[in-house]
PDB file of C-alpha atoms in Angstrom:
ATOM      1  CA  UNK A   1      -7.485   6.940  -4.125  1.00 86.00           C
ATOM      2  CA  UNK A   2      -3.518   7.363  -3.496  1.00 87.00           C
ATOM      3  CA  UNK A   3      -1.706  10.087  -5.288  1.00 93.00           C
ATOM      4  CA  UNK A   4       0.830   9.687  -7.198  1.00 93.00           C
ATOM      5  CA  UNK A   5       3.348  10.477  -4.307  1.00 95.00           C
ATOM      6  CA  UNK A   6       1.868   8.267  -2.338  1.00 95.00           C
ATOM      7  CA  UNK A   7       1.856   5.364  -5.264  1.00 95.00           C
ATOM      8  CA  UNK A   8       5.296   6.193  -5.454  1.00 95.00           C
ATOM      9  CA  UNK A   9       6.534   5.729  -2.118  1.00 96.00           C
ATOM     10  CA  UNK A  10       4.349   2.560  -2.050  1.00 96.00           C
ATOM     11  CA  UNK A  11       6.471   1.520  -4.937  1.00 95.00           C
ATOM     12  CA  UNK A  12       9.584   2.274  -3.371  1.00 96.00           C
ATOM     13  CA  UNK A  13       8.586   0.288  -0.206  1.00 95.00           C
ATOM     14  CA  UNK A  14       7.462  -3.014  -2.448  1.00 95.00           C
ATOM     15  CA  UNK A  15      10.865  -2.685  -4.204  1.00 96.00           C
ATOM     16  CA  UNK A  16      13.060  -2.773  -0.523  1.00 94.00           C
ATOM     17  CA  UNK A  17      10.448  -5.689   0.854  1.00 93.00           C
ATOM     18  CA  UNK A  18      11.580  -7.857  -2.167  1.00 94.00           C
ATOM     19  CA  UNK A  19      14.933  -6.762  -2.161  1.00 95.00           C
ATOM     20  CA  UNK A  20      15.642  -7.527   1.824  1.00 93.00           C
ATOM     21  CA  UNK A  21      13.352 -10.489   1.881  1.00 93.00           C
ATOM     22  CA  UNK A  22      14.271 -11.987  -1.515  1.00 94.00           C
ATOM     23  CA  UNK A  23      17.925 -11.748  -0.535  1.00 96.00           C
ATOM     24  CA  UNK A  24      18.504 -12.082   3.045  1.00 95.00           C
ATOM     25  CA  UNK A  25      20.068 -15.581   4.027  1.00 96.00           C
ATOM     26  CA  UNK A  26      22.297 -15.612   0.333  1.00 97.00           C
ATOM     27  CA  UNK A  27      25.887 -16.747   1.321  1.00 97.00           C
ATOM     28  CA  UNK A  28      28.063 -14.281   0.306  1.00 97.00           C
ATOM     29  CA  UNK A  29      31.542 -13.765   0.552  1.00 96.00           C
ATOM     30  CA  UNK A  30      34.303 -11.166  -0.339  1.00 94.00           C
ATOM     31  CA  UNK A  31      34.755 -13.209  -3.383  1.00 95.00           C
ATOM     32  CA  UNK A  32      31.181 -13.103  -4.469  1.00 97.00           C
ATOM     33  CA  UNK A  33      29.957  -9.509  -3.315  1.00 97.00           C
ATOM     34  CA  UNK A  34      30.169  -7.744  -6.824  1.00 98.00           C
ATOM     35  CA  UNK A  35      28.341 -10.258  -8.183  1.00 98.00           C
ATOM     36  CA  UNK A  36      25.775 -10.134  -5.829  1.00 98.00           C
ATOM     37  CA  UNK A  37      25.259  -6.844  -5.675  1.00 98.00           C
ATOM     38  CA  UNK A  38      24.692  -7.043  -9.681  1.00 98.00           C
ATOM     39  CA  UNK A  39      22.148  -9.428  -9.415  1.00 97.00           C
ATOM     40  CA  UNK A  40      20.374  -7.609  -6.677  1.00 98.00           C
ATOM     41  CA  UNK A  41      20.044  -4.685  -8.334  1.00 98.00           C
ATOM     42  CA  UNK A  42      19.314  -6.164 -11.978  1.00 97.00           C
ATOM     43  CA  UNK A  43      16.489  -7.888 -10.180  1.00 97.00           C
ATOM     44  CA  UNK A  44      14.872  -5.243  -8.579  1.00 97.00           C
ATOM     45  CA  UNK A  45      15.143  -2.956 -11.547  1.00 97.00           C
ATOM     46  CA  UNK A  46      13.158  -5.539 -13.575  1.00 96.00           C
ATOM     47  CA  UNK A  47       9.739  -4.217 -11.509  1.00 95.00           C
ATOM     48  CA  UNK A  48       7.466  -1.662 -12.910  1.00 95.00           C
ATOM     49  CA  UNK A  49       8.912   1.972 -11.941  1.00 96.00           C
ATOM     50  CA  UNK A  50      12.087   1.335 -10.727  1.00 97.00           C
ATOM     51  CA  UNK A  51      14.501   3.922 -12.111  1.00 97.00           C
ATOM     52  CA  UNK A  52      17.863   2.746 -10.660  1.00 97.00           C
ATOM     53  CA  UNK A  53      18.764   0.595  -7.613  1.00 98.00           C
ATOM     54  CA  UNK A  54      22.697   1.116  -5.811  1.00 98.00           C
ATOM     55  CA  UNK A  55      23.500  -2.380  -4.034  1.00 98.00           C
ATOM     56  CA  UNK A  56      26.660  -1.709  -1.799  1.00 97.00           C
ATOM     57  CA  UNK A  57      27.945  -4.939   0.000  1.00 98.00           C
ATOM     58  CA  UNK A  58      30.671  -3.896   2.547  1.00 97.00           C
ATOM     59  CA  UNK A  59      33.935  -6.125   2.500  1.00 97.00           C
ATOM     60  CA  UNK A  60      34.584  -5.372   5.778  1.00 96.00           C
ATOM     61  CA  UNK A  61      31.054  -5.730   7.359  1.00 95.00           C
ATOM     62  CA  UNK A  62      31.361  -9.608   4.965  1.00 97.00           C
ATOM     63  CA  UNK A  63      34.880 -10.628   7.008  1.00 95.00           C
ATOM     64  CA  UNK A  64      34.036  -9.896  10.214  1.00 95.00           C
ATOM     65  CA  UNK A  65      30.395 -11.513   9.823  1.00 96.00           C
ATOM     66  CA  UNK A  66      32.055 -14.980   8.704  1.00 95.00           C
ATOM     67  CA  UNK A  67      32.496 -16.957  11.962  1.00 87.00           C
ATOM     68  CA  UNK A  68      33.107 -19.991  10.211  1.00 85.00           C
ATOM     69  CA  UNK A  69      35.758 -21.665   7.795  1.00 88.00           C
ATOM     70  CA  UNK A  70      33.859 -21.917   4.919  1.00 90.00           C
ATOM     71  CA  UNK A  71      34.658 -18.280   3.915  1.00 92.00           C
ATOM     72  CA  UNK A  72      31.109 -17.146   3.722  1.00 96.00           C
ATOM     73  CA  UNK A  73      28.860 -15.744   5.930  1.00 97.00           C
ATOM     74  CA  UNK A  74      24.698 -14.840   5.171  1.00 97.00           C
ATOM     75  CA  UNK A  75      24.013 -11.615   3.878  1.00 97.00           C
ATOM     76  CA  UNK A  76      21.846  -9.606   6.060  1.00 96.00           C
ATOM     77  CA  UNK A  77      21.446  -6.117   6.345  1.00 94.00           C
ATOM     78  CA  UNK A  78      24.134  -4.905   8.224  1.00 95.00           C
ATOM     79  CA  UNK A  79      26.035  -5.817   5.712  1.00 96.00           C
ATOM     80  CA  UNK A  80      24.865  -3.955   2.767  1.00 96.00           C
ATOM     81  CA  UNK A  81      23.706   0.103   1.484  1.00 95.00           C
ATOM     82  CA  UNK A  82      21.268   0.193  -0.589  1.00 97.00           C
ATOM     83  CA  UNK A  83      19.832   3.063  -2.934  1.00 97.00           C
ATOM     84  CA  UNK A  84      17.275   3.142  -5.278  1.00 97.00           C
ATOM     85  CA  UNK A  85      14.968   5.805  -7.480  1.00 98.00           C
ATOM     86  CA  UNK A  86      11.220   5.002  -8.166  1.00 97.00           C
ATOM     87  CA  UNK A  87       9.435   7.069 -11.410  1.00 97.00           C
ATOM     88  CA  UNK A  88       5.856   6.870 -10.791  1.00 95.00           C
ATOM     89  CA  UNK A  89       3.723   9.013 -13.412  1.00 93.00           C
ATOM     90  CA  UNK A  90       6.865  11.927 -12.688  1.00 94.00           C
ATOM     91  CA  UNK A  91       6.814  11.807  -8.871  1.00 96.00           C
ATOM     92  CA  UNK A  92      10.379  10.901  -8.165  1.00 97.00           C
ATOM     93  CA  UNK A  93      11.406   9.147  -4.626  1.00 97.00           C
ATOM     94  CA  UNK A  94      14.801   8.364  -3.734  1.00 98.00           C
ATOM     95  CA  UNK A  95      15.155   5.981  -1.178  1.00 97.00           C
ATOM     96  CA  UNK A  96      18.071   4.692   1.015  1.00 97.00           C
ATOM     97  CA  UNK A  97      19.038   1.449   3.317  1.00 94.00           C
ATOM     98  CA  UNK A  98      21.804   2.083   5.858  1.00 90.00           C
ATOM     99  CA  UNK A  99      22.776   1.395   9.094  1.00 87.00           C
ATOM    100  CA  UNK A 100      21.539   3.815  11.866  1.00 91.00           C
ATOM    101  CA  UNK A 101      22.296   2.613  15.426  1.00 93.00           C
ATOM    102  CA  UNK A 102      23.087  -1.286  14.441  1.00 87.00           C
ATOM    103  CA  UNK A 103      19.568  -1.547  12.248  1.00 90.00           C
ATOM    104  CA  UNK A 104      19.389  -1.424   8.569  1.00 89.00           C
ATOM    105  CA  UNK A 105      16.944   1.084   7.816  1.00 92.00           C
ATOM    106  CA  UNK A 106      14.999   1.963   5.177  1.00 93.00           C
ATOM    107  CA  UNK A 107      13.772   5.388   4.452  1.00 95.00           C
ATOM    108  CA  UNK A 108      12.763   8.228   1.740  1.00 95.00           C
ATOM    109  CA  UNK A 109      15.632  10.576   1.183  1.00 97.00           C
ATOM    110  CA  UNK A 110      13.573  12.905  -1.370  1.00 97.00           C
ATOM    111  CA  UNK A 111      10.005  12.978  -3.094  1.00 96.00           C
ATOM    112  CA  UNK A 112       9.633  15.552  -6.080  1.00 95.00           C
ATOM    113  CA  UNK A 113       7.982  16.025  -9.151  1.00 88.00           C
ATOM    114  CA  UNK A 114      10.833  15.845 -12.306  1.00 73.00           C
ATOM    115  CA  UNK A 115      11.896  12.994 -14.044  1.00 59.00           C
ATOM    116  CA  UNK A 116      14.568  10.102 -12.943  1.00 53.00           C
ATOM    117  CA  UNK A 117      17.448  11.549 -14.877  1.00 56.00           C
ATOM    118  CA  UNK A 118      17.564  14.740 -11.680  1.00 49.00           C
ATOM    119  CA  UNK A 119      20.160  14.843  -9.325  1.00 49.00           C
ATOM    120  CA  UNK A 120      18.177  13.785  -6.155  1.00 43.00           C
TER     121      UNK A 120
END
């Protein structure tokens, strides 16, 4: 049987899948960004143990991805940070999405026992 570290990092890894897989391909533009990243994270934070989730859409990353003239371009990872805290049964996991060497990737940033309202 997992502990409940290990239940919580599963969490935290079922919350990215159906964040990034739910949401990759959405046309987004500069215009509709916030929005987006509202919606993301109001999403995700609907599933059991998800403390907080940080969607970060990058204006900049959005301009020079639209190769088009239809002002929009598909939101993918490269275009996006993401955070989020999972409280499993008081194991806490923080969690991150960013760019390291051109791929969005995930990763733990911190497992401890404590509640969500810690500075991780």
């Amino acid at each position: 049987m997992a502990t409940d570290a290990q239940q919580a990092c599963f969490e935290a890894g079922i919350k990215f899948g159906s964040l990034y897989h739910q949401f990759a391909g959405t046309p987004v533009s500069r215009e509709s960004a916030r929005s987006l990243e509202v919606a993301m994270a109001e999403a995700i934070e609907n599933q059991p143990f998800c403390a907080s989730v940080n969607v970060e859409i990058h204006d900049d990353r959005v301009e020079k991805a639209i190769d088009h003239a239809n002002d929009y371009t598909e939101l993918t990872g490269s275009l996006m940070d993401v955070e989020m805290r999972i409280d499993h049964e008081g194991v806490v996991v923080d969690t991150r999405m960013e760019m390291v060497d051109g791929y969005p990737l995930m990763k733990l940033v911190s497992v401890a026992e404590g509640d969500a309202d810690h500075d991780g």
